[in-house]
Tab-separated table of C-alpha atoms and ligand atoms in Angstrom:
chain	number	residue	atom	x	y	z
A	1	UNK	CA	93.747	113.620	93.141
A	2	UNK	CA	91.547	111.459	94.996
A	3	UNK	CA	89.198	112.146	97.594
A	4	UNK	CA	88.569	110.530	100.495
A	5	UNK	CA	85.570	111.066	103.370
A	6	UNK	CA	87.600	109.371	106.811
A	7	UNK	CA	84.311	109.131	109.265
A	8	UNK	CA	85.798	109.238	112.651
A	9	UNK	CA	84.428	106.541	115.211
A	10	UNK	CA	84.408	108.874	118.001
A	11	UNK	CA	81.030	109.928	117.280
A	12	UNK	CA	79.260	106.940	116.325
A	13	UNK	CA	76.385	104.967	118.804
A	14	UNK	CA	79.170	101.895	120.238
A	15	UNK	CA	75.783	100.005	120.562
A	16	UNK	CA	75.820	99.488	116.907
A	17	UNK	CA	79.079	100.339	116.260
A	18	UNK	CA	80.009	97.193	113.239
A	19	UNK	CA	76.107	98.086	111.346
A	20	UNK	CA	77.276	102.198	111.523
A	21	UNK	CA	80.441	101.828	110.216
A	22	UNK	CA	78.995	98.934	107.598
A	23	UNK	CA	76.758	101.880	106.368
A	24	UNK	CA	80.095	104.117	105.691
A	25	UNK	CA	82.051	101.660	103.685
A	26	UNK	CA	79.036	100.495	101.856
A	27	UNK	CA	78.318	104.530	100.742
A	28	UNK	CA	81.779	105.004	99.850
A	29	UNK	CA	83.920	106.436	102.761
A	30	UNK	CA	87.392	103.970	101.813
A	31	UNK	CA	89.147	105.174	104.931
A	32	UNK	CA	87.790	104.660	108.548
A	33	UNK	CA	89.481	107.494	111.252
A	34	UNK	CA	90.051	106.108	114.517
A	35	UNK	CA	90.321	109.143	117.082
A	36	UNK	CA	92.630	107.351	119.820
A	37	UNK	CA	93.200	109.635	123.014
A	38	UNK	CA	95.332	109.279	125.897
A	39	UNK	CA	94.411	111.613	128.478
A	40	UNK	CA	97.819	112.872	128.657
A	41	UNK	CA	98.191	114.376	125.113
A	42	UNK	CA	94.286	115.356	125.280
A	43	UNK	CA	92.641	115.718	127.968
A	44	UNK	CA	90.307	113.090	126.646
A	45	UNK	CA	90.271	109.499	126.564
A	46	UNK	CA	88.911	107.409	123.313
A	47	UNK	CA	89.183	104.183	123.144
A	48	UNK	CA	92.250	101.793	121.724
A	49	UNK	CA	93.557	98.727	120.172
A	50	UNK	CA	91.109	96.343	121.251
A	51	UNK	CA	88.911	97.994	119.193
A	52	UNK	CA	90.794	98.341	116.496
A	53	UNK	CA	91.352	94.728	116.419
A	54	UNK	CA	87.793	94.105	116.232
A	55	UNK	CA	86.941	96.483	113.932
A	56	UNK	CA	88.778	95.038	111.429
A	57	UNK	CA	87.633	92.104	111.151
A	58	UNK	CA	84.344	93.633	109.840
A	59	UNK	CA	85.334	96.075	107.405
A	60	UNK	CA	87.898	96.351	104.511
A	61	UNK	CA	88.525	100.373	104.937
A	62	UNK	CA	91.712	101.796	105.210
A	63	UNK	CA	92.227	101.849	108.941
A	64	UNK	CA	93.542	105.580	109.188
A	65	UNK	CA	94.767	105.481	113.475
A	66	UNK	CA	95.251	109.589	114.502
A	67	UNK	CA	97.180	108.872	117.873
A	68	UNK	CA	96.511	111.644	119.836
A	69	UNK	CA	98.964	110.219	122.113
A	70	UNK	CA	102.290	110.876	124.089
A	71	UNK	CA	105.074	109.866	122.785
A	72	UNK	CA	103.331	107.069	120.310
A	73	UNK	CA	106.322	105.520	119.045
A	74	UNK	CA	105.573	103.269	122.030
A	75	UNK	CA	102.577	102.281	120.787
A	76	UNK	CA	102.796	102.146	116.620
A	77	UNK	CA	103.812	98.491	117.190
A	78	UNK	CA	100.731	97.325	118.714
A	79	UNK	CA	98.700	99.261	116.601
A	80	UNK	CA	99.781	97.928	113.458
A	81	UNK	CA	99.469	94.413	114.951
A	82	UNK	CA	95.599	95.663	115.848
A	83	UNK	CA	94.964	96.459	112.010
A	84	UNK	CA	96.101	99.907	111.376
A	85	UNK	CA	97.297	100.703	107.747
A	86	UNK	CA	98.090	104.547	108.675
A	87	UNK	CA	98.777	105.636	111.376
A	88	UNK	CA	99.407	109.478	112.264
A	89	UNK	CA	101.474	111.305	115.251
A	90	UNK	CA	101.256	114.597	116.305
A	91	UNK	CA	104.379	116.607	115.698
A	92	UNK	CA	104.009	117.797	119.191
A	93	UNK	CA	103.762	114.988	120.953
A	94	UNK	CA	106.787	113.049	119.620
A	95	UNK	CA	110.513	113.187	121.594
A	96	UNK	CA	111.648	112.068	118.339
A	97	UNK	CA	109.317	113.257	115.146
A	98	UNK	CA	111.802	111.934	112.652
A	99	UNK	CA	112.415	108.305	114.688
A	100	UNK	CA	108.637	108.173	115.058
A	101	UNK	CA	107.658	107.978	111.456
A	102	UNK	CA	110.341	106.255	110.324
A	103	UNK	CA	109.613	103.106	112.632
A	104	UNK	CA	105.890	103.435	111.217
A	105	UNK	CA	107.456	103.500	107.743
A	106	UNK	CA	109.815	100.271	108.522
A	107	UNK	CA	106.725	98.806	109.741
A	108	UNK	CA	105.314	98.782	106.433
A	109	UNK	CA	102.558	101.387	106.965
A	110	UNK	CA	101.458	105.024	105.802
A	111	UNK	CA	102.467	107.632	107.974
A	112	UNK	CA	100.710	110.740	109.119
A	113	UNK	CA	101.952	113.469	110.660
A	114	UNK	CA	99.513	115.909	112.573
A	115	UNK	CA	100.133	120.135	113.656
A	116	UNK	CA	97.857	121.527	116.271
A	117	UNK	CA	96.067	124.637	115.508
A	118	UNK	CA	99.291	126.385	116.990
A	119	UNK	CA	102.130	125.038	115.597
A	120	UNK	CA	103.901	126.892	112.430
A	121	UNK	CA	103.114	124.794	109.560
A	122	UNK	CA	107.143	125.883	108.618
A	123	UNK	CA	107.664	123.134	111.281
A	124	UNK	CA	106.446	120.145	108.649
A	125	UNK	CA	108.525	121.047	105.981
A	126	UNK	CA	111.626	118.734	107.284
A	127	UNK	CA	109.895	115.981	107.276
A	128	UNK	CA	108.131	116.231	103.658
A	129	UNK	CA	110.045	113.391	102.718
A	130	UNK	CA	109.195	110.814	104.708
A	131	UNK	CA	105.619	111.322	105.281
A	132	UNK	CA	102.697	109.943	102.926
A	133	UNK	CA	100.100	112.336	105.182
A	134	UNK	CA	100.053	115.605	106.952
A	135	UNK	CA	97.268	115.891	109.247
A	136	UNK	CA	96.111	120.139	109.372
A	137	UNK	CA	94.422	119.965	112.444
A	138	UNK	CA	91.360	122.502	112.311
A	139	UNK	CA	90.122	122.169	115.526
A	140	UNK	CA	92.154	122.018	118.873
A	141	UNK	CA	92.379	117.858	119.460
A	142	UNK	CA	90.799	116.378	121.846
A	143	UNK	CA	86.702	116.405	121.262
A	144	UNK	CA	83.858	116.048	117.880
A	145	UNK	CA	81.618	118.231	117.085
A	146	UNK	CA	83.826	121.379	117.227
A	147	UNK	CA	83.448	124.233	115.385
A	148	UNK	CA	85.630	124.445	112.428
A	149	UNK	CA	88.617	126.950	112.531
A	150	UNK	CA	88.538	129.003	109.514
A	151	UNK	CA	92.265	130.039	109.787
A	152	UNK	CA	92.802	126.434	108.818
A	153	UNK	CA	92.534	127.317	105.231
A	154	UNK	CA	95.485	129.546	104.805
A	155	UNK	CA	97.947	126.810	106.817
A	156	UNK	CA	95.988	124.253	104.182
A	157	UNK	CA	97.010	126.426	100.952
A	158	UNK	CA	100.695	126.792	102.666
A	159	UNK	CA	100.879	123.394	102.887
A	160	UNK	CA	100.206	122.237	99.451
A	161	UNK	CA	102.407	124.698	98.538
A	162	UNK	CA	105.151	123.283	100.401
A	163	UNK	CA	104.091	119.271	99.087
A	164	UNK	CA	103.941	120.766	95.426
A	165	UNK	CA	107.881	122.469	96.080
A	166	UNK	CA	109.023	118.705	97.325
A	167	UNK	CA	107.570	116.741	94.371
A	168	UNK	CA	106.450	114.427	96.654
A	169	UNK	CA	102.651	112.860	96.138
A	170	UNK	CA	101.549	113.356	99.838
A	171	UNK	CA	98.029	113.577	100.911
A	172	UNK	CA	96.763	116.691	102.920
A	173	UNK	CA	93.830	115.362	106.030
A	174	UNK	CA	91.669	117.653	107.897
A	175	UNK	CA	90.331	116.973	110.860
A	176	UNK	CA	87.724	118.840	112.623
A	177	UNK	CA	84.445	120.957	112.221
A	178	UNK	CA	83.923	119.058	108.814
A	179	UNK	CA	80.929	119.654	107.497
A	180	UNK	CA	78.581	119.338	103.831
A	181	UNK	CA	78.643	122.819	103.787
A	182	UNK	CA	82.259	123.690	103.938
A	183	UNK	CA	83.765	120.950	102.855
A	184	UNK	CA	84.352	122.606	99.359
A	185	UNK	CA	86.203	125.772	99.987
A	186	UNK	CA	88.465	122.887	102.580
A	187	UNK	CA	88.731	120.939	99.617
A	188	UNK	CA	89.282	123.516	97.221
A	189	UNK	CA	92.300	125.247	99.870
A	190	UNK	CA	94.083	121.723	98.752
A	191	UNK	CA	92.619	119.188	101.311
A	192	UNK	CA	92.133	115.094	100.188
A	193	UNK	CA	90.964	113.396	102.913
A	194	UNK	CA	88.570	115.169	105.352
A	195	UNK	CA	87.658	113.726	108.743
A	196	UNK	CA	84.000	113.984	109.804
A	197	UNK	CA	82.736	112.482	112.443
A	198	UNK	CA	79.391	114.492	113.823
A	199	UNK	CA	78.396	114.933	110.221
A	200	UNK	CA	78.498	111.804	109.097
A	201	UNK	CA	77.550	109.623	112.400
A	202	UNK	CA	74.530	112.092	112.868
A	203	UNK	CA	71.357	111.187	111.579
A	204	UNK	CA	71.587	109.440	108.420
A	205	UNK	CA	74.827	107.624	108.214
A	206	UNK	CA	74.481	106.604	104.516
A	207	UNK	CA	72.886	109.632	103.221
A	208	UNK	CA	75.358	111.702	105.061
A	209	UNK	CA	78.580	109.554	103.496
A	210	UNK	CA	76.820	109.426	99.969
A	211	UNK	CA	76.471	113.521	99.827
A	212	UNK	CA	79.951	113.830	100.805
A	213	UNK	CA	80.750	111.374	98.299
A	214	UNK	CA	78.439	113.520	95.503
A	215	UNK	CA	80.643	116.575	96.267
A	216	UNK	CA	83.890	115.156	95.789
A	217	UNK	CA	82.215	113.367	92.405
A	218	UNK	CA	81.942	118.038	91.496
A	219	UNK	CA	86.200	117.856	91.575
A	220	UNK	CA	87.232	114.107	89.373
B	301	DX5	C1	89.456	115.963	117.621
B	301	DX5	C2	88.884	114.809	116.834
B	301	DX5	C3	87.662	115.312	116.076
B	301	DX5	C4	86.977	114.265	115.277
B	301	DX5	C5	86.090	114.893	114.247
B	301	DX5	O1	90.421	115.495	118.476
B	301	DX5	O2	89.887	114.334	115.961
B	301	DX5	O3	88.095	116.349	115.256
B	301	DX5	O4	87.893	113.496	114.602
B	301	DX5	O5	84.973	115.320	114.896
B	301	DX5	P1	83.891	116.253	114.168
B	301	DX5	O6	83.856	115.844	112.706
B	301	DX5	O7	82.610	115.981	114.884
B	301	DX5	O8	84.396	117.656	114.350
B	302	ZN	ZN1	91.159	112.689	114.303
């Protein structure tokens, strides 16, 4: 099983945006977690493709997009073209879950599917065979530096369950409240790729991505 530290963007200084993210790749974090936000889906608004498309051009992570974003099959298109390699839709925001990911699949990408804190995780089973990611949300979307939601754990465990009963090899990402000190018991609930954003863009960027990259080093 690998394991993978995602640090999202959201919460990074966009003054020195290319020499923050620089200091996660170089520390180990092989996926970089773009928080995009609509203000319909969330109530928030992020940022988009533009900067995506710049992005890339500085770093070789895996560009992991989490639209948080109405009805994204509009947009999975343009994303790609902007650099994404994964991109993840929330079950709840799609007319069409099972026409969603399969366009992101055509398109020659990883897709991620993503439940919101309320949503029965019964509800991701269906589509266990298309997906490469499910997304356990484990904070409500829409902000960083949230407090983790500890009943996360028990839709994690469920989960992995349910990936284990299809035979498929399908990551599990969680997103939200992610922090050095409970990152193991997230892990150890069957997590592999953990989105952290105010814990890894706060105060030391490299020490922060090398410590998360120590714990994971406890598990291979
Ligand atoms: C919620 C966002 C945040 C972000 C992580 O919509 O998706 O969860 O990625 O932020 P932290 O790690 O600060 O909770
Ligand atoms: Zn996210």
């Amino acid at each position: 099983m690998k394991y993978v530290i995602a640090p999202s963007i959201l919460s990074a200084d966009f003054t020195q945006l290319g020499k923050e993210i620089k200091l996660t790749e170089e520390n180990g974090a092989a996926y970089l977690h773009f928080d995009v936000m609509d203000g319909m889906f969330v109530p928030n608004i992020s940022f988009g493709i533009p900067v995506m498309k710049s992005i890339k051009k500085a770093t070789g992570q895996i560009m992991d997009a989490h639209l948080m974003v109405q009805d994204p099959i509009r947009y999975v298109e343009a994303f790609k073209d902007a650099g994404a390699d994964l991109i993840t839709v929330h079950l709840e925001a799609c007319p069409d879950v099972r026409k969603t990911l399969v366009k992101i699949k055509e398109l020659g990408l990883m897709a991620g599917l993503s439940i919101c804190p309320d949503t029965p995780v019964e509800a991701v089973r269906e589509y266990l065979e298309i997906v490469d990611m499910i997304l356990v949300m484990s904070v409500y979307p829409g902000a960083g530096g949230q407090k983790f939601m500890p009943e996360a754990l028990g839709r994690i465990r469920e989960i992995r369950r349910m990936i284990e009963e299809s035979g498929r090899d399908i990551d599990i990402q969680v997103d939200g409240g992610i922090k050095l000190d409970n990152v193991r018991e997230v892990l150890e609930a069957g997590a592999n790729i953990f989105v952290a954003g105010s814990a890894v863009f706060g105060g030391d960027i490299a020490e922060n991505t090398r410590r998360y990259m120590e714990i994971f080093r406890e598990y291979e």
